[in-house]
Amino acid sequence: MSSSQALLQIGELAQRAGVSHRTIHYYERMGLLRPAEREGAGYRYYDGQAVQRLEKIAALKSLGLSLEEISQVIDLYFDDPSGIKGKEEVLKILQTQLQATRSKLGEMQAFERDLVANIARMKTLIEVARKQS
C-alpha cells in the first residue's frame, strides 16, 4: 500500500459510507469486508477500497440481493476491473429470483382463486341455513 493513501479508522469509514460500526463488523464476519491493517491493540484501519466495497454492497442490496448472494459476487467486481464477471453473476442471481417470484405468484393466484371459491361457498351455505331456519 502506498504511504500516500490515507487509512481510515472504523468511525471514519462508517461515516464516509453511511453505515454503522456494527454493520462494518458484521460485514467483516461475513467476509464481505477486510481491514487493510490491524494494530496490536485491535484497531482496524481501512483503505479506499473498503469505501468502494461498502458502496458496492449497498448497490447490490438495492438490487434485491441478500448478503449471502453478495458474498458470492463482491470479489468479482474487484478482481475484474471491467466488472463484467460480477455483473454476469448478478444477472444469473436476478434471473433465478425472477423465476422463483413468478412461481410464487402462480401459487398465490391459485390460493386467491381457492379463497374466492370458499368464500362464495360459505355465503351460499349461510343463505341456505337462513332459509331453512
Coordinates of C-alpha atoms in Angstrom, one line a residue:
M1 CA 0.0 0.0 0.0
S2 CA 1.4 3.4 -0.8
S3 CA 2.1 5.7 2.0
S4 CA 0.2 8.5 0.2
Q5 CA -3.1 6.6 0.6
A6 CA -4.6 7.5 4.0
L7 CA -6.0 4.8 6.1
L8 CA -9.4 5.2 7.8
Q9 CA -10.4 4.2 11.3
I10 CA -13.7 2.4 11.6
G11 CA -15.6 5.5 12.6
E12 CA -14.3 7.4 9.6
L13 CA -15.2 4.6 7.3
A14 CA -18.7 4.3 8.8
Q15 CA -19.3 8.0 8.3
R16 CA -18.0 8.1 4.8
A17 CA -20.0 5.0 3.7
G18 CA -23.1 5.9 5.7
V19 CA -23.3 2.7 7.7
S20 CA -22.9 1.9 11.4
H21 CA -19.9 0.4 13.1
R22 CA -22.0 -2.7 13.8
T23 CA -22.6 -3.1 10.1
I24 CA -18.9 -2.9 9.3
H25 CA -18.2 -5.5 12.0
Y26 CA -21.0 -7.7 10.6
Y27 CA -19.7 -7.4 7.1
E28 CA -16.2 -8.4 8.3
R29 CA -17.6 -11.5 10.0
M30 CA -19.3 -12.4 6.7
G31 CA -16.1 -11.9 4.7
L32 CA -17.6 -9.0 2.7
L33 CA -15.0 -6.5 4.1
R34 CA -11.5 -6.8 5.4
P35 CA -9.4 -4.2 7.1
A36 CA -6.2 -3.1 5.3
E37 CA -4.2 -3.2 8.6
R38 CA -4.7 -4.2 12.2
E39 CA -2.8 -2.6 15.0
G40 CA -1.7 -4.6 18.0
A41 CA -4.4 -3.1 20.2
G42 CA -7.0 -4.5 17.8
Y43 CA -7.7 -1.2 16.0
R44 CA -8.7 -1.7 12.4
Y45 CA -7.6 0.5 9.5
Y46 CA -9.3 0.6 6.1
D47 CA -8.2 1.8 2.7
G48 CA -10.2 3.4 -0.1
Q49 CA -11.2 0.1 -1.4
A50 CA -13.2 -0.5 1.8
V51 CA -15.3 2.5 1.0
Q52 CA -15.8 1.2 -2.6
R53 CA -16.8 -2.2 -1.3
L54 CA -19.4 -0.7 1.1
E55 CA -20.8 1.3 -1.8
K56 CA -20.9 -1.8 -4.0
I57 CA -22.6 -3.8 -1.2
A58 CA -25.2 -1.0 -0.9
A59 CA -25.8 -1.0 -4.6
L60 CA -26.2 -4.8 -4.8
K61 CA -28.6 -4.7 -1.8
S62 CA -30.7 -2.2 -3.7
L63 CA -31.0 -4.7 -6.5
G64 CA -32.5 -7.2 -4.0
L65 CA -29.5 -9.4 -3.4
S66 CA -29.1 -10.9 0.0
L67 CA -25.8 -10.6 1.9
E68 CA -25.1 -14.2 1.1
E69 CA -25.6 -13.6 -2.6
I70 CA -23.5 -10.5 -2.4
S71 CA -20.7 -12.5 -0.7
Q72 CA -20.7 -14.8 -3.8
V73 CA -20.1 -11.9 -6.2
I74 CA -18.5 -9.0 -4.4
D75 CA -14.9 -10.1 -5.1
L76 CA -15.6 -10.4 -8.8
Y77 CA -16.1 -6.7 -9.0
F78 CA -12.7 -6.0 -7.5
D79 CA -10.8 -8.8 -9.2
D80 CA -12.1 -7.9 -12.7
P81 CA -11.7 -4.1 -13.4
S82 CA -14.3 -4.2 -16.2
G83 CA -16.9 -5.5 -13.7
I84 CA -18.3 -7.8 -16.3
K85 CA -17.8 -11.0 -14.3
G86 CA -19.6 -9.6 -11.3
K87 CA -22.5 -8.3 -13.5
E88 CA -22.9 -11.7 -15.2
E89 CA -23.2 -13.4 -11.8
V90 CA -25.6 -10.8 -10.6
L91 CA -27.7 -11.3 -13.7
K92 CA -27.8 -15.0 -13.0
I93 CA -29.0 -14.4 -9.5
L94 CA -31.6 -11.9 -10.6
Q95 CA -32.9 -14.3 -13.2
T96 CA -33.2 -17.0 -10.6
Q97 CA -35.1 -14.6 -8.3
L98 CA -37.4 -13.8 -11.1
Q99 CA -38.2 -17.4 -11.8
A100 CA -38.9 -18.0 -8.1
T101 CA -41.1 -14.9 -7.9
R102 CA -43.1 -16.0 -10.9
S103 CA -43.6 -19.4 -9.3
K104 CA -44.7 -17.9 -6.0
L105 CA -47.1 -15.6 -7.9
G106 CA -48.7 -18.5 -9.6
E107 CA -49.1 -20.3 -6.2
M108 CA -50.6 -17.1 -4.7
Q109 CA -53.0 -16.7 -7.6
A110 CA -54.2 -20.3 -7.2
F111 CA -54.6 -19.7 -3.5
E112 CA -56.6 -16.5 -4.2
R113 CA -58.9 -18.5 -6.5
D114 CA -59.5 -21.1 -3.8
L115 CA -60.3 -18.4 -1.3
V116 CA -62.8 -16.7 -3.6
A117 CA -64.4 -20.1 -4.2
N118 CA -64.5 -20.9 -0.5
I119 CA -66.0 -17.6 0.4
A120 CA -68.7 -18.0 -2.2
R121 CA -69.4 -21.5 -0.9
M122 CA -69.7 -20.3 2.7
K123 CA -72.0 -17.4 1.7
T124 CA -74.2 -20.0 -0.1
L125 CA -74.2 -22.3 2.9
I126 CA -75.2 -19.4 5.2
E127 CA -78.0 -18.4 2.9
V128 CA -79.3 -21.9 2.7
A129 CA -79.1 -22.2 6.5
R130 CA -81.0 -19.0 7.0
K131 CA -83.8 -20.0 4.6
Q132 CA -84.2 -23.3 6.4
S133 CA -84.4 -21.7 9.9

